[in-house]
Amino acid sequence: MREKTITICRNSAPYEMDEKNTGNNFMLWKLTDKEFEKLWKLNIWEKLGEVCNLNVGRFNDVEFTGENLYRARDFLMKESLKHDTPEIRKLRDFFENGILRKSGVSFSF
Protein backbone atom coordinates (compact mmCIF):
# COMPACT_ATOMS: atom_id res chain seq x y z
CA MET A 1 0.00 0.00 0.00
CA ARG A 2 1.23 3.50 -0.85
CA GLU A 3 2.44 5.67 2.03
CA LYS A 4 0.17 8.65 2.76
CA THR A 5 2.03 11.85 3.59
CA ILE A 6 1.34 15.53 4.08
CA THR A 7 4.32 17.86 3.80
CA ILE A 8 5.26 21.51 3.94
CA CYS A 9 8.30 22.57 1.98
CA ARG A 10 10.97 24.74 3.65
CA ASN A 11 10.62 27.29 0.87
CA SER A 12 8.14 28.09 -1.85
CA ALA A 13 10.19 26.54 -4.67
CA PRO A 14 8.52 23.59 -6.37
CA TYR A 15 9.95 20.25 -5.38
CA GLU A 16 9.64 16.58 -6.07
CA MET A 17 8.93 14.42 -3.05
CA ASP A 18 11.58 11.72 -3.18
CA GLU A 19 14.33 10.31 -1.00
CA LYS A 20 16.86 12.89 -2.23
CA ASN A 21 14.65 15.84 -1.29
CA THR A 22 13.34 14.87 2.14
CA GLY A 23 15.68 17.47 3.68
CA ASN A 24 13.60 20.14 1.95
CA ASN A 25 10.61 19.28 4.16
CA PHE A 26 9.76 21.62 7.01
CA MET A 27 7.01 19.38 8.35
CA LEU A 28 6.15 15.82 7.43
CA TRP A 29 3.15 13.80 8.59
CA LYS A 30 3.07 10.14 7.65
CA LEU A 31 -0.58 9.32 8.15
CA THR A 32 -1.46 5.93 9.50
CA ASP A 33 -4.26 4.06 7.78
CA LYS A 34 -6.38 4.74 10.86
CA GLU A 35 -5.78 8.53 10.70
CA PHE A 36 -6.47 8.64 6.97
CA GLU A 37 -9.67 6.59 7.27
CA LYS A 38 -10.92 8.67 10.20
CA LEU A 39 -10.65 11.82 8.08
CA TRP A 40 -12.14 9.95 5.10
CA LYS A 41 -15.21 8.94 7.12
CA LEU A 42 -15.69 12.56 8.24
CA ASN A 43 -15.61 13.46 4.52
CA ILE A 44 -12.75 15.91 5.12
CA TRP A 45 -10.80 15.04 1.97
CA GLU A 46 -13.77 15.52 -0.38
CA LYS A 47 -14.95 18.73 1.30
CA LEU A 48 -11.41 20.13 1.30
CA GLY A 49 -11.22 19.43 -2.44
CA GLU A 50 -14.54 21.17 -3.04
CA VAL A 51 -13.53 24.26 -1.03
CA CYS A 52 -10.25 24.56 -2.93
CA ASN A 53 -11.47 23.27 -6.31
CA LEU A 54 -8.91 20.42 -6.25
CA ASN A 55 -9.23 16.68 -6.67
CA VAL A 56 -8.32 15.31 -3.25
CA GLY A 57 -8.85 11.58 -3.26
CA ARG A 58 -7.57 8.28 -2.06
CA PHE A 59 -4.81 7.98 -4.68
CA ASN A 60 -3.88 11.56 -5.55
CA ASP A 61 -0.97 13.96 -5.21
CA VAL A 62 -2.23 17.49 -4.59
CA GLU A 63 -0.50 20.75 -3.71
CA PHE A 64 -2.23 23.63 -1.95
CA THR A 65 -0.72 27.07 -2.56
CA GLY A 66 -1.75 30.72 -2.48
CA GLU A 67 -5.39 31.39 -1.64
CA ASN A 68 -6.09 27.68 -1.26
CA LEU A 69 -3.97 27.64 1.89
CA TYR A 70 -6.34 30.18 3.45
CA ARG A 71 -9.46 28.46 2.15
CA ALA A 72 -8.31 25.11 3.52
CA ARG A 73 -7.32 26.60 6.89
CA ASP A 74 -10.64 28.42 7.26
CA PHE A 75 -12.58 25.27 6.32
CA LEU A 76 -10.60 23.19 8.83
CA MET A 77 -11.17 25.77 11.57
CA LYS A 78 -14.93 25.36 11.07
CA GLU A 79 -14.66 21.57 10.90
CA SER A 80 -12.65 21.46 14.12
CA LEU A 81 -15.60 23.13 15.87
CA LYS A 82 -17.92 20.38 14.59
CA HIS A 83 -15.54 17.44 15.05
CA ASP A 84 -12.84 18.18 17.61
CA THR A 85 -10.37 15.45 16.65
CA PRO A 86 -6.57 15.47 16.89
CA GLU A 87 -6.36 14.66 13.17
CA ILE A 88 -8.33 17.74 12.10
CA ARG A 89 -6.35 19.95 14.48
CA LYS A 90 -3.07 18.60 13.11
CA LEU A 91 -4.21 19.09 9.52
CA ARG A 92 -5.27 22.66 10.33
CA ASP A 93 -1.82 23.27 11.86
CA PHE A 94 -0.18 22.18 8.61
CA PHE A 95 -2.12 24.81 6.69
CA GLU A 96 -1.36 27.44 9.36
CA ASN A 97 2.34 26.68 8.99
CA GLY A 98 2.10 26.71 5.20
CA ILE A 99 0.63 30.22 5.41
CA LEU A 100 3.27 31.41 7.88
CA ARG A 101 6.12 30.01 5.79
CA LYS A 102 4.57 31.22 2.51
CA SER A 103 4.97 27.71 1.17
CA GLY A 104 2.74 24.97 -0.16
CA VAL A 105 1.11 22.05 1.61
CA SER A 106 1.34 18.82 -0.39
CA PHE A 107 -0.70 15.66 -0.08
CA SER A 108 0.60 12.40 -1.45
CA PHE A 109 -1.94 9.59 -1.01
Coordinates of C-alpha atoms in Angstrom, one line a residue:
M1 CA 0.0 0.0 0.0
R2 CA 1.2 3.5 -0.8
E3 CA 2.4 5.7 2.0
K4 CA 0.2 8.7 2.8
T5 CA 2.0 11.9 3.6
I6 CA 1.3 15.5 4.1
T7 CA 4.3 17.9 3.8
I8 CA 5.3 21.5 3.9
C9 CA 8.3 22.6 2.0
R10 CA 11.0 24.7 3.7
N11 CA 10.6 27.3 0.9
S12 CA 8.1 28.1 -1.8
A13 CA 10.2 26.5 -4.7
P14 CA 8.5 23.6 -6.4
Y15 CA 10.0 20.2 -5.4
E16 CA 9.6 16.6 -6.1
M17 CA 8.9 14.4 -3.1
D18 CA 11.6 11.7 -3.2
E19 CA 14.3 10.3 -1.0
K20 CA 16.9 12.9 -2.2
N21 CA 14.7 15.8 -1.3
T22 CA 13.3 14.9 2.1
G23 CA 15.7 17.5 3.7
N24 CA 13.6 20.1 1.9
N25 CA 10.6 19.3 4.2
F26 CA 9.8 21.6 7.0
M27 CA 7.0 19.4 8.4
L28 CA 6.1 15.8 7.4
W29 CA 3.1 13.8 8.6
K30 CA 3.1 10.1 7.6
L31 CA -0.6 9.3 8.2
T32 CA -1.5 5.9 9.5
D33 CA -4.3 4.1 7.8
K34 CA -6.4 4.7 10.9
E35 CA -5.8 8.5 10.7
F36 CA -6.5 8.6 7.0
E37 CA -9.7 6.6 7.3
K38 CA -10.9 8.7 10.2
L39 CA -10.7 11.8 8.1
W40 CA -12.1 10.0 5.1
K41 CA -15.2 8.9 7.1
L42 CA -15.7 12.6 8.2
N43 CA -15.6 13.5 4.5
I44 CA -12.7 15.9 5.1
W45 CA -10.8 15.0 2.0
E46 CA -13.8 15.5 -0.4
K47 CA -14.9 18.7 1.3
L48 CA -11.4 20.1 1.3
G49 CA -11.2 19.4 -2.4
E50 CA -14.5 21.2 -3.0
V51 CA -13.5 24.3 -1.0
C52 CA -10.2 24.6 -2.9
N53 CA -11.5 23.3 -6.3
L54 CA -8.9 20.4 -6.3
N55 CA -9.2 16.7 -6.7
V56 CA -8.3 15.3 -3.2
G57 CA -8.8 11.6 -3.3
R58 CA -7.6 8.3 -2.1
F59 CA -4.8 8.0 -4.7
N60 CA -3.9 11.6 -5.6
D61 CA -1.0 14.0 -5.2
V62 CA -2.2 17.5 -4.6
E63 CA -0.5 20.7 -3.7
F64 CA -2.2 23.6 -1.9
T65 CA -0.7 27.1 -2.6
G66 CA -1.7 30.7 -2.5
E67 CA -5.4 31.4 -1.6
N68 CA -6.1 27.7 -1.3
L69 CA -4.0 27.6 1.9
Y70 CA -6.3 30.2 3.4
R71 CA -9.5 28.5 2.1
A72 CA -8.3 25.1 3.5
R73 CA -7.3 26.6 6.9
D74 CA -10.6 28.4 7.3
F75 CA -12.6 25.3 6.3
L76 CA -10.6 23.2 8.8
M77 CA -11.2 25.8 11.6
K78 CA -14.9 25.4 11.1
E79 CA -14.7 21.6 10.9
S80 CA -12.7 21.5 14.1
L81 CA -15.6 23.1 15.9
K82 CA -17.9 20.4 14.6
H83 CA -15.5 17.4 15.1
D84 CA -12.8 18.2 17.6
T85 CA -10.4 15.5 16.6
P86 CA -6.6 15.5 16.9
E87 CA -6.4 14.7 13.2
I88 CA -8.3 17.7 12.1
R89 CA -6.4 20.0 14.5
K90 CA -3.1 18.6 13.1
L91 CA -4.2 19.1 9.5
R92 CA -5.3 22.7 10.3
D93 CA -1.8 23.3 11.9
F94 CA -0.2 22.2 8.6
F95 CA -2.1 24.8 6.7
E96 CA -1.4 27.4 9.4
N97 CA 2.3 26.7 9.0
G98 CA 2.1 26.7 5.2
I99 CA 0.6 30.2 5.4
L100 CA 3.3 31.4 7.9
R101 CA 6.1 30.0 5.8
K102 CA 4.6 31.2 2.5
S103 CA 5.0 27.7 1.2
G104 CA 2.7 25.0 -0.2
V105 CA 1.1 22.1 1.6
S106 CA 1.3 18.8 -0.4
F107 CA -0.7 15.7 -0.1
S108 CA 0.6 12.4 -1.4
F109 CA -1.9 9.6 -1.0

